[in-house]
Each structure stands twice: as structure tokens, then as C-alpha cells.
PDB file of C-alpha atoms and ligand atoms in Angstrom:
ATOM      1  CA  UNK A1197       0.000   0.000   0.000  1.00 89.00           C
ATOM      2  CA  UNK A1198       0.976   3.658  -0.488  1.00 96.00           C
ATOM      3  CA  UNK A1199       3.456   2.754  -3.231  1.00 96.00           C
ATOM      4  CA  UNK A1200       2.666   5.852  -5.250  1.00 97.00           C
ATOM      5  CA  UNK A1201       3.083   8.118  -2.220  1.00 98.00           C
ATOM      6  CA  UNK A1202       6.325   6.413  -1.152  1.00 98.00           C
ATOM      7  CA  UNK A1203       7.826   6.768  -4.631  1.00 98.00           C
ATOM      8  CA  UNK A1204       6.810  10.417  -4.690  1.00 98.00           C
ATOM      9  CA  UNK A1205       8.266  11.102  -1.209  1.00 98.00           C
ATOM     10  CA  UNK A1206      11.603   9.509  -2.165  1.00 98.00           C
ATOM     11  CA  UNK A1207      11.798  11.607  -5.329  1.00 98.00           C
ATOM     12  CA  UNK A1208      10.905  14.849  -3.564  1.00 98.00           C
ATOM     13  CA  UNK A1209      13.270  14.194  -0.617  1.00 98.00           C
ATOM     14  CA  UNK A1210      16.144  13.555  -3.047  1.00 98.00           C
ATOM     15  CA  UNK A1211      15.471  16.756  -4.984  1.00 98.00           C
ATOM     16  CA  UNK A1212      15.079  18.767  -1.769  1.00 98.00           C
ATOM     17  CA  UNK A1213      18.369  17.209  -0.614  1.00 98.00           C
ATOM     18  CA  UNK A1214      19.984  18.548  -3.778  1.00 98.00           C
ATOM     19  CA  UNK A1215      18.734  22.041  -2.892  1.00 98.00           C
ATOM     20  CA  UNK A1216      20.485  21.692   0.492  1.00 98.00           C
ATOM     21  CA  UNK A1217      23.690  20.348  -1.047  1.00 98.00           C
ATOM     22  CA  UNK A1218      23.966  23.293  -3.435  1.00 97.00           C
ATOM     23  CA  UNK A1219      23.923  25.631  -0.425  1.00 96.00           C
ATOM     24  CA  UNK A1220      26.092  23.587   1.955  1.00 97.00           C
ATOM     25  CA  UNK A1221      29.247  25.346   3.253  1.00 97.00           C
ATOM     26  CA  UNK A1222      28.341  28.515   1.357  1.00 94.00           C
ATOM     27  CA  UNK A1223      27.618  31.836   3.021  1.00 85.00           C
ATOM     28  CA  UNK A1224      24.211  31.646   4.741  1.00 78.00           C
ATOM     29  CA  UNK A1225      21.451  34.072   5.277  1.00 85.00           C
ATOM     30  CA  UNK A1226      20.481  33.235   8.874  1.00 83.00           C
ATOM     31  CA  UNK A1227      17.397  34.362  10.773  1.00 84.00           C
ATOM     32  CA  UNK A1228      16.352  33.332  14.288  1.00 84.00           C
ATOM     33  CA  UNK A1229      13.162  31.686  15.570  1.00 81.00           C
ATOM     34  CA  UNK A1230      14.558  31.770  19.118  1.00 79.00           C
ATOM     35  CA  UNK A1231      17.920  32.569  20.766  1.00 80.00           C
ATOM     36  CA  UNK A1232      19.565  29.357  19.423  1.00 77.00           C
ATOM     37  CA  UNK A1233      16.931  28.256  16.894  1.00 79.00           C
ATOM     38  CA  UNK A1234      18.219  29.170  13.421  1.00 84.00           C
ATOM     39  CA  UNK A1235      16.667  29.214   9.975  1.00 89.00           C
ATOM     40  CA  UNK A1236      18.795  29.421   6.841  1.00 91.00           C
ATOM     41  CA  UNK A1237      17.855  30.226   3.258  1.00 94.00           C
ATOM     42  CA  UNK A1238      18.279  26.479   2.584  1.00 96.00           C
ATOM     43  CA  UNK A1239      15.484  25.529   5.055  1.00 96.00           C
ATOM     44  CA  UNK A1240      13.177  27.971   3.248  1.00 96.00           C
ATOM     45  CA  UNK A1241      14.137  26.937  -0.291  1.00 97.00           C
ATOM     46  CA  UNK A1242      13.702  23.240   0.543  1.00 98.00           C
ATOM     47  CA  UNK A1243      10.322  23.869   2.240  1.00 97.00           C
ATOM     48  CA  UNK A1244       9.078  25.895  -0.746  1.00 97.00           C
ATOM     49  CA  UNK A1245      10.080  23.137  -3.147  1.00 98.00           C
ATOM     50  CA  UNK A1246       8.432  20.345  -1.092  1.00 98.00           C
ATOM     51  CA  UNK A1247       5.182  22.345  -0.746  1.00 97.00           C
ATOM     52  CA  UNK A1248       5.009  23.031  -4.466  1.00 98.00           C
ATOM     53  CA  UNK A1249       5.507  19.350  -5.318  1.00 98.00           C
ATOM     54  CA  UNK A1250       2.809  18.191  -2.879  1.00 98.00           C
ATOM     55  CA  UNK A1251       0.354  20.803  -4.186  1.00 97.00           C
ATOM     56  CA  UNK A1252       1.032  19.665  -7.749  1.00 98.00           C
ATOM     57  CA  UNK A1253       0.906  15.890  -7.161  1.00 98.00           C
ATOM     58  CA  UNK A1254      -1.577  15.509  -4.292  1.00 98.00           C
ATOM     59  CA  UNK A1255      -3.766  18.625  -4.462  1.00 97.00           C
ATOM     60  CA  UNK A1256      -6.401  17.168  -2.121  1.00 97.00           C
ATOM     61  CA  UNK A1257      -3.907  16.456   0.680  1.00 96.00           C
ATOM     62  CA  UNK A1258      -2.973  18.856   3.490  1.00 96.00           C
ATOM     63  CA  UNK A1259       0.513  19.847   4.642  1.00 96.00           C
ATOM     64  CA  UNK A1260       2.319  20.513   7.883  1.00 95.00           C
ATOM     65  CA  UNK A1261       5.897  21.726   7.399  1.00 92.00           C
ATOM     66  CA  UNK A1262       8.308  23.201   9.909  1.00 91.00           C
ATOM     67  CA  UNK A1263       8.846  26.593   8.294  1.00 87.00           C
ATOM     68  CA  UNK A1264       5.340  27.465   7.174  1.00 84.00           C
ATOM     69  CA  UNK A1265       3.164  25.357   9.466  1.00 78.00           C
ATOM     70  CA  UNK A1266      -0.146  24.234   8.030  1.00 79.00           C
ATOM     71  CA  UNK A1267      -3.022  21.965   8.775  1.00 73.00           C
ATOM     72  CA  UNK A1268      -3.863  20.047  11.893  1.00 82.00           C
ATOM     73  CA  UNK A1269      -1.820  16.874  11.362  1.00 82.00           C
ATOM     74  CA  UNK A1270      -4.155  14.717  13.450  1.00 84.00           C
ATOM     75  CA  UNK A1271      -7.007  14.625  10.906  1.00 88.00           C
ATOM     76  CA  UNK A1272      -7.141  13.288   7.342  1.00 94.00           C
ATOM     77  CA  UNK A1273      -4.253  12.915   4.899  1.00 97.00           C
ATOM     78  CA  UNK A1274      -1.450  15.287   5.873  1.00 97.00           C
ATOM     79  CA  UNK A1275       2.143  15.460   4.593  1.00 97.00           C
ATOM     80  CA  UNK A1276       4.281  16.213   7.648  1.00 97.00           C
ATOM     81  CA  UNK A1277       7.787  17.298   6.709  1.00 97.00           C
ATOM     82  CA  UNK A1278      11.012  18.890   7.880  1.00 98.00           C
ATOM     83  CA  UNK A1279      12.792  20.508   4.914  1.00 98.00           C
ATOM     84  CA  UNK A1280      16.133  20.463   6.774  1.00 98.00           C
ATOM     85  CA  UNK A1281      16.559  18.461   9.953  1.00 98.00           C
ATOM     86  CA  UNK A1282      19.879  19.458  11.461  1.00 97.00           C
ATOM     87  CA  UNK A1283      19.805  23.186  10.705  1.00 97.00           C
ATOM     88  CA  UNK A1284      22.426  24.071  13.327  1.00 96.00           C
ATOM     89  CA  UNK A1285      24.838  21.492  11.874  1.00 97.00           C
ATOM     90  CA  UNK A1286      24.136  22.770   8.371  1.00 97.00           C
ATOM     91  CA  UNK A1287      24.680  26.410   9.332  1.00 96.00           C
ATOM     92  CA  UNK A1288      28.037  25.505  10.925  1.00 96.00           C
ATOM     93  CA  UNK A1289      29.168  23.365   7.982  1.00 97.00           C
ATOM     94  CA  UNK A1290      28.796  20.017   9.781  1.00 98.00           C
ATOM     95  CA  UNK A1291      27.825  17.205   7.409  1.00 98.00           C
ATOM     96  CA  UNK A1292      24.930  15.765   9.450  1.00 98.00           C
ATOM     97  CA  UNK A1293      21.504  16.829   8.167  1.00 98.00           C
ATOM     98  CA  UNK A1294      18.577  15.363   6.277  1.00 98.00           C
ATOM     99  CA  UNK A1295      15.212  15.950   4.644  1.00 98.00           C
ATOM    100  CA  UNK A1296      12.292  14.205   6.340  1.00 98.00           C
ATOM    101  CA  UNK A1297       8.906  13.617   4.684  1.00 98.00           C
ATOM    102  CA  UNK A1298       5.974  11.577   5.996  1.00 98.00           C
ATOM    103  CA  UNK A1299       2.408  11.004   4.953  1.00 98.00           C
ATOM    104  CA  UNK A1300       0.149  10.772   7.994  1.00 97.00           C
ATOM    105  CA  UNK A1301      -3.464   9.688   8.009  1.00 97.00           C
ATOM    106  CA  UNK A1302      -5.421  10.731  11.084  1.00 95.00           C
ATOM    107  CA  UNK A1303      -2.124  11.383  12.840  1.00 94.00           C
ATOM    108  CA  UNK A1304      -0.573   7.982  12.051  1.00 96.00           C
ATOM    109  CA  UNK A1305       2.477   7.762   9.781  1.00 97.00           C
ATOM    110  CA  UNK A1306       1.842   5.605   6.715  1.00 98.00           C
ATOM    111  CA  UNK A1307       4.875   6.568   4.638  1.00 98.00           C
ATOM    112  CA  UNK A1308       8.210   7.853   5.901  1.00 98.00           C
ATOM    113  CA  UNK A1309      11.296   8.966   3.976  1.00 98.00           C
ATOM    114  CA  UNK A1310      14.507  10.457   5.377  1.00 99.00           C
ATOM    115  CA  UNK A1311      17.215  11.462   2.901  1.00 98.00           C
ATOM    116  CA  UNK A1312      20.806  12.323   3.817  1.00 98.00           C
ATOM    117  CA  UNK A1313      22.085  14.062   0.675  1.00 98.00           C
ATOM    118  CA  UNK A1314      25.817  14.016   1.441  1.00 98.00           C
ATOM    119  CA  UNK A1315      25.935  10.231   1.778  1.00 98.00           C
ATOM    120  CA  UNK A1316      23.120   9.800  -0.743  1.00 98.00           C
ATOM    121  CA  UNK A1317      21.345   7.598   1.820  1.00 98.00           C
ATOM    122  CA  UNK A1318      17.609   7.285   1.513  1.00 98.00           C
ATOM    123  CA  UNK A1319      15.774   5.590   4.403  1.00 99.00           C
ATOM    124  CA  UNK A1320      12.159   4.695   3.710  1.00 98.00           C
ATOM    125  CA  UNK A1321       9.223   2.751   5.104  1.00 98.00           C
ATOM    126  CA  UNK A1322       5.549   2.204   4.577  1.00 98.00           C
ATOM    127  CA  UNK A1323       3.205   0.918   7.254  1.00 98.00           C
ATOM    128  CA  UNK A1324       3.532  -2.893   7.532  1.00 97.00           C
ATOM    129  CA  UNK A1325       5.886  -2.846   4.510  1.00 97.00           C
ATOM    130  CA  UNK A1326       9.283  -2.947   6.268  1.00 98.00           C
ATOM    131  CA  UNK A1327      12.111  -0.428   6.245  1.00 98.00           C
ATOM    132  CA  UNK A1328      14.781   0.155   3.617  1.00 98.00           C
ATOM    133  CA  UNK A1329      18.051   1.962   2.998  1.00 98.00           C
ATOM    134  CA  UNK A1330      18.461   2.778  -0.684  1.00 98.00           C
ATOM    135  CA  UNK A1331      15.963   0.012  -1.454  1.00 97.00           C
ATOM    136  CA  UNK A1332      17.669  -2.716   0.638  1.00 98.00           C
ATOM    137  CA  UNK A1333      15.849  -4.025   3.747  1.00 98.00           C
ATOM    138  CA  UNK A1334      17.274  -2.858   7.089  1.00 98.00           C
ATOM    139  CA  UNK A1335      16.734  -4.040  10.624  1.00 98.00           C
ATOM    140  CA  UNK A1336      17.579  -2.934  14.146  1.00 98.00           C
ATOM    141  CA  UNK A1337      20.487  -4.373  16.123  1.00 98.00           C
ATOM    142  CA  UNK A1338      20.217  -7.423  18.369  1.00 98.00           C
ATOM    143  CA  UNK A1339      22.215  -6.047  21.277  1.00 98.00           C
ATOM    144  CA  UNK A1340      20.494  -7.007  24.484  1.00 98.00           C
ATOM    145  CA  UNK A1341      22.999  -5.739  27.047  1.00 98.00           C
ATOM    146  CA  UNK A1342      22.823  -2.043  27.855  1.00 98.00           C
ATOM    147  CA  UNK A1343      26.562  -2.047  28.602  1.00 98.00           C
ATOM    148  CA  UNK A1344      27.139  -2.885  24.907  1.00 98.00           C
ATOM    149  CA  UNK A1345      24.634  -0.364  23.550  1.00 98.00           C
ATOM    150  CA  UNK A1346      25.482   2.822  21.656  1.00 98.00           C
ATOM    151  CA  UNK A1347      22.876   5.476  22.405  1.00 98.00           C
ATOM    152  CA  UNK A1348      22.000   8.849  20.922  1.00 98.00           C
ATOM    153  CA  UNK A1349      19.993  11.756  22.254  1.00 98.00           C
ATOM    154  CA  UNK A1350      19.279  15.395  21.516  1.00 97.00           C
ATOM    155  CA  UNK A1351      18.452  18.537  23.437  1.00 93.00           C
ATOM    156  CA  UNK A1352      15.563  20.868  22.688  1.00 88.00           C
ATOM    157  CA  UNK A1353      16.139  24.559  21.902  1.00 86.00           C
ATOM    158  CA  UNK A1354      14.622  25.584  25.266  1.00 84.00           C
ATOM    159  CA  UNK A1355      17.384  23.753  27.185  1.00 82.00           C
ATOM    160  CA  UNK A1356      17.445  26.320  29.994  1.00 83.00           C
ATOM    161  CA  UNK A1357      13.934  25.372  31.121  1.00 83.00           C
ATOM    162  CA  UNK A1358      14.434  21.601  30.960  1.00 85.00           C
ATOM    163  CA  UNK A1359      18.104  21.067  31.784  1.00 89.00           C
ATOM    164  CA  UNK A1360      17.385  19.810  35.314  1.00 86.00           C
ATOM    165  CA  UNK A1361      15.106  17.106  33.935  1.00 85.00           C
ATOM    166  CA  UNK A1362      17.534  16.070  31.204  1.00 90.00           C
ATOM    167  CA  UNK A1363      20.763  15.775  33.193  1.00 92.00           C
ATOM    168  CA  UNK A1364      20.028  12.912  35.662  1.00 92.00           C
ATOM    169  CA  UNK A1365      18.874  10.650  32.804  1.00 94.00           C
ATOM    170  CA  UNK A1366      21.803  11.606  30.589  1.00 95.00           C
ATOM    171  CA  UNK A1367      24.181  10.874  33.449  1.00 95.00           C
ATOM    172  CA  UNK A1368      22.714   7.391  33.954  1.00 95.00           C
ATOM    173  CA  UNK A1369      22.772   6.642  30.221  1.00 97.00           C
ATOM    174  CA  UNK A1370      26.410   7.766  29.903  1.00 97.00           C
ATOM    175  CA  UNK A1371      27.416   5.499  32.774  1.00 96.00           C
ATOM    176  CA  UNK A1372      25.373   2.448  31.747  1.00 97.00           C
ATOM    177  CA  UNK A1373      25.870   2.340  27.968  1.00 98.00           C
ATOM    178  CA  UNK A1374      28.940   1.957  25.748  1.00 98.00           C
ATOM    179  CA  UNK A1375      28.544   5.603  24.762  1.00 98.00           C
ATOM    180  CA  UNK A1376      26.094   8.428  24.142  1.00 98.00           C
ATOM    181  CA  UNK A1377      26.201  10.595  21.009  1.00 98.00           C
ATOM    182  CA  UNK A1378      24.412  13.821  20.027  1.00 98.00           C
ATOM    183  CA  UNK A1379      24.208  14.098  16.229  1.00 98.00           C
ATOM    184  CA  UNK A1380      21.846  17.079  15.893  1.00 98.00           C
ATOM    185  CA  UNK A1381      19.292  15.466  13.563  1.00 98.00           C
ATOM    186  CA  UNK A1382      16.472  13.543  15.201  1.00 98.00           C
ATOM    187  CA  UNK A1383      15.347  12.113  11.857  1.00 98.00           C
ATOM    188  CA  UNK A1384      18.783  10.607  11.338  1.00 98.00           C
ATOM    189  CA  UNK A1385      18.987   9.399  14.939  1.00 98.00           C
ATOM    190  CA  UNK A1386      15.813   7.379  14.342  1.00 98.00           C
ATOM    191  CA  UNK A1387      17.046   5.989  11.013  1.00 98.00           C
ATOM    192  CA  UNK A1388      20.334   4.982  12.606  1.00 99.00           C
ATOM    193  CA  UNK A1389      18.394   3.016  15.231  1.00 98.00           C
ATOM    194  CA  UNK A1390      16.470   1.440  12.325  1.00 98.00           C
ATOM    195  CA  UNK A1391      19.706   0.411  10.603  1.00 98.00           C
ATOM    196  CA  UNK A1392      21.253  -0.954  13.817  1.00 98.00           C
ATOM    197  CA  UNK A1393      24.028   1.665  14.102  1.00 98.00           C
ATOM    198  CA  UNK A1394      22.496   2.991  17.321  1.00 98.00           C
ATOM    199  CA  UNK A1395      20.601   0.813  19.806  1.00 98.00           C
ATOM    200  CA  UNK A1396      18.782   3.564  21.723  1.00 98.00           C
ATOM    201  CA  UNK A1397      17.481   7.061  20.946  1.00 98.00           C
ATOM    202  CA  UNK A1398      15.651   9.293  23.405  1.00 98.00           C
ATOM    203  CA  UNK A1399      14.690  12.969  23.390  1.00 97.00           C
ATOM    204  CA  UNK A1400      12.050  15.350  24.725  1.00 94.00           C
ATOM    205  CA  UNK A1401      10.134  18.133  23.028  1.00 92.00           C
ATOM    206  CA  UNK A1402      10.516  17.036  19.429  1.00 95.00           C
ATOM    207  CA  UNK A1403       7.930  18.221  16.926  1.00 94.00           C
ATOM    208  CA  UNK A1404       5.806  16.078  14.556  1.00 95.00           C
ATOM    209  CA  UNK A1405       8.018  16.976  11.565  1.00 96.00           C
ATOM    210  CA  UNK A1406      11.130  15.722  13.418  1.00 96.00           C
ATOM    211  CA  UNK A1407       9.757  12.237  14.057  1.00 97.00           C
ATOM    212  CA  UNK A1408       6.846  11.461  11.683  1.00 97.00           C
ATOM    213  CA  UNK A1409       9.065   9.709   9.107  1.00 98.00           C
ATOM    214  CA  UNK A1410      11.871   8.392  11.334  1.00 98.00           C
ATOM    215  CA  UNK A1411       9.613   6.792  13.941  1.00 98.00           C
ATOM    216  CA  UNK A1412       7.832   4.751  11.252  1.00 98.00           C
ATOM    217  CA  UNK A1413      11.183   3.727   9.750  1.00 98.00           C
ATOM    218  CA  UNK A1414      12.494   2.631  13.177  1.00 98.00           C
ATOM    219  CA  UNK A1415       9.404   0.598  14.011  1.00 98.00           C
ATOM    220  CA  UNK A1416       9.188  -0.973  10.539  1.00 98.00           C
ATOM    221  CA  UNK A1417      12.821  -2.051  10.985  1.00 98.00           C
ATOM    222  CA  UNK A1418      11.778  -4.034  14.083  1.00 98.00           C
ATOM    223  CA  UNK A1419      12.419  -1.342  16.687  1.00 98.00           C
ATOM    224  CA  UNK A1420      10.142  -0.298  19.489  1.00 98.00           C
ATOM    225  CA  UNK A1421       9.024   3.328  19.626  1.00 98.00           C
ATOM    226  CA  UNK A1422       7.190   4.702  22.642  1.00 97.00           C
ATOM    227  CA  UNK A1423       6.992   7.545  25.117  1.00 95.00           C
ATOM    228  CA  UNK A1424       9.137   7.408  28.265  1.00 94.00           C
ATOM    229  CA  UNK A1425       6.617   5.187  30.075  1.00 93.00           C
ATOM    230  CA  UNK A1426       6.624   2.625  27.300  1.00 94.00           C
ATOM    231  CA  UNK A1427       3.193   3.707  26.000  1.00 94.00           C
ATOM    232  CA  UNK A1428       2.799   3.670  22.181  1.00 93.00           C
ATOM    233  CA  UNK A1429       4.386   6.576  20.354  1.00 92.00           C
ATOM    234  CA  UNK A1430       2.349   9.246  18.633  1.00 91.00           C
ATOM    235  CA  UNK A1431       3.881  12.106  16.657  1.00 87.00           C
ATOM    236  CA  UNK A1432       2.585  14.818  18.990  1.00 84.00           C
ATOM    237  CA  UNK A1433       3.993  13.247  22.208  1.00 82.00           C
ATOM    238  CA  UNK A1434       6.338  15.240  24.426  1.00 81.00           C
ATOM    239  CA  UNK A1435       8.900  12.438  24.508  1.00 93.00           C
ATOM    240  CA  UNK A1436      10.196   9.719  22.268  1.00 97.00           C
ATOM    241  CA  UNK A1437      12.155   6.587  23.033  1.00 98.00           C
ATOM    242  CA  UNK A1438      13.203   4.322  20.160  1.00 98.00           C
ATOM    243  CA  UNK A1439      15.225   1.181  20.770  1.00 98.00           C
ATOM    244  CA  UNK A1440      16.076  -2.085  19.088  1.00 98.00           C
ATOM    245  CA  UNK A1441      13.223  -3.458  21.299  1.00 98.00           C
ATOM    246  CA  UNK A1442      15.499  -5.765  23.364  1.00 98.00           C
ATOM    247  CA  UNK A1443      16.658  -2.835  25.511  1.00 98.00           C
ATOM    248  CA  UNK A1444      13.333  -1.039  25.736  1.00 98.00           C
ATOM    249  CA  UNK A1445      12.150  -2.067  29.193  1.00 96.00           C
ATOM    250  CA  UNK A1446      15.516  -1.381  30.729  1.00 97.00           C
ATOM    251  CA  UNK A1447      15.647   2.149  29.292  1.00 97.00           C
ATOM    252  CA  UNK A1448      12.033   2.869  30.317  1.00 96.00           C
ATOM    253  CA  UNK A1449      13.160   2.230  33.908  1.00 95.00           C
ATOM    254  CA  UNK A1450      15.856   4.925  33.509  1.00 94.00           C
ATOM    255  CA  UNK A1451      13.757   7.651  31.839  1.00 92.00           C
ATOM    256  CA  UNK A1452      11.195   9.683  33.715  1.00 76.00           C
ATOM    257  CA  UNK A1453       8.061  10.743  31.817  1.00 67.00           C
ATOM    258  CA  UNK A1454       7.754  14.494  31.239  1.00 64.00           C
ATOM    259  CA  UNK A1455       4.931  16.002  33.308  1.00 57.00           C
ATOM    260  CA  UNK A1456       2.410  17.784  31.087  1.00 51.00           C
TER     261      UNK A1456
HETATM  262  C1  LIG B1724      16.355  19.669  15.523  1.00 94.35           C
HETATM  263  C2  LIG B1724      17.157  18.393  15.369  1.00 94.35           C
HETATM  264  C3  LIG B1724      17.907  18.086  16.650  1.00 94.35           C
HETATM  265  C4  LIG B1724      16.991  18.005  17.844  1.00 94.35           C
HETATM  266  C5  LIG B1724      16.180  19.298  17.956  1.00 94.35           C
HETATM  267  C6  LIG B1724      15.393  19.511  16.667  1.00 94.35           C
HETATM  268  P1  LIG B1724      16.034  21.208  13.333  1.00 94.35           P
HETATM  269  O1  LIG B1724      15.632  19.963  14.339  1.00 94.35           O
HETATM  270  O2  LIG B1724      16.346  17.316  15.028  1.00 94.35           O
HETATM  271  O3  LIG B1724      18.576  16.850  16.588  1.00 94.35           O
HETATM  272  O4  LIG B1724      17.758  17.821  18.996  1.00 94.35           O
HETATM  273  O5  LIG B1724      15.314  19.159  19.046  1.00 94.35           O
HETATM  274  O6  LIG B1724      14.592  20.655  16.769  1.00 94.35           O
HETATM  275  O7  LIG B1724      15.727  22.456  14.067  1.00 94.35           O
HETATM  276  O8  LIG B1724      17.454  21.056  12.985  1.00 94.35           O
HETATM  277  O9  LIG B1724      15.088  20.968  12.197  1.00 94.35           O
HETATM  278 CA1  LIG B1725      13.885  19.111  12.887  1.00 94.35          CA
HETATM  279 CA1  LIG B1726      14.152  21.801  10.381  1.00 94.35          CA
END
């Protein structure tokens, strides 16, 4: 199912990735959404391109993109996308960023595509159809000991207000795992759990466009994706935990759910 949409999302993500590549390590025109929350001309150009393609190919569908917002993603067919996930990396010339595009129906991801243009790596999944990297099936790791796990996390832009909640968990994860990384692209973090490079990913305060594609890819690759209490993930949750499934219960015991 959703073959047409998946093919379209792959094509659009690759072309949007090309837009980013053409602007990578060039002089940027940077504006600010918050003190450390940047937007570059590449975010805007990629968003504009993705919107135009969706309007042309699926005129009846709605859209929800990071830079220009849009429809309520919890109802009907909505394309939820991040035109550049990893903006801070991109703006500093670090080669870790991606385009993320998902089709959600009534808030549930049905198609997910994450494209990393520098490595030309395209991660994709459709609901119940498995997960792929450049068309080849991928699956999560089989590591079952937390002491052998490589974990990744991220920090929201409003760190000052949540630092006290983040630090105790980070401390425990650093001590108990083989290592903790912070890549700066949640979409890629999720795909790297899907491909078995990471065993655990956790983060608070992500937005639907950060996770709508990657969470589907991680779960279709055999991972488990939930909130911090182990309850099923949904794209508007305050927290996300994605693991290779073997380590899930153990990590749930470490993480404390965010109070809403
Ligand atoms: C950010 C990245 C980062 C995560 C932030 C996100 P952006 O998205 O995914 O890894 O830690 O919380 O906002 O702003 O680069 O699209
Ligand atoms: Ca993002
Ligand atoms: Ca973004």
C-alpha cells in the first residue's frame, strides 16, 4: 500500500536534498526563531520546493511543514515534513543533516522517507511494509545488554527550562551504555536506530516533523518506539524513546516521563 506516495516522497526528498547540497558550506542568510533556533535560506528553499511538489501531485492532501506550518496533522491525509533536519549542523558546515517527509493519516504515519544528501542515503518505510536503505531491507540491532549499547539523544532549543530534567537521565545513560552521542538530527537518529548503528534514541520536546518519518522507519525495521513510560508513540507526544526493542524495558526504567 501507499506505493505511489512512497515513490513520490523519495523523489521529492532527493530533490530537496539537492537544494540543500547546493547551499552547503556557502555563506548563509540566517534568521532566528529563538535565541539558538536558526533558519537558513536552505530551510526555506527546501520547504518551498516540497510544498510546491505536494500541491502539484496531491492537491487534495494537506501539509504541515516546519517553516510554514499548516493543517492540523491529526485529521485526514497530511504530509508532515522537515525541509532540513539538522539546521544548526548545516549552518556551521557540519555534514549531518537530512530531509524528512511523511504522509500521515489521522495522525498515524503511513509513509516515511529520510534522505541524507551528502551520503546519498535514503531511508524509507511504509506501514507494515518494512524499512529500507536505498531500497535494501534494514533491521535494528540485536544487542540485548545495555553495557554494549550505543545510544544517541538530543536537546531541545529551550534547554534552559528543561536542563534539570535532562541531566540525571543523561548521566545514567552515559554510565550504563557503551557511549552516548548527540548528532543534531532527530530524523537521522531514528534511522540509525532502524539500521542498527544505534541501539537507543531518546529525546524530549521534538515536533511532529522531526519524528513522523523516522519513527515509522524505526518501528518498521523491528524497533520499538514509545513515550518514556513505554506507552505507544504518537507524533505529537512530548517524549520519544526508540530502541532495538530488546533494551526497551531497561531504558524505560531509567527515563522519567515528562509532566504535562
Ligand atoms: C532539531 C534536530 C535536533 C533536535 C532538535 C530539533 P532542526 O531539528 O532534530 O537533533 O535535537 O530538538 O529541533 O531544528 O534542525 O530541524
Ligand atoms: Ca527538525
Ligand atoms: Ca528543520
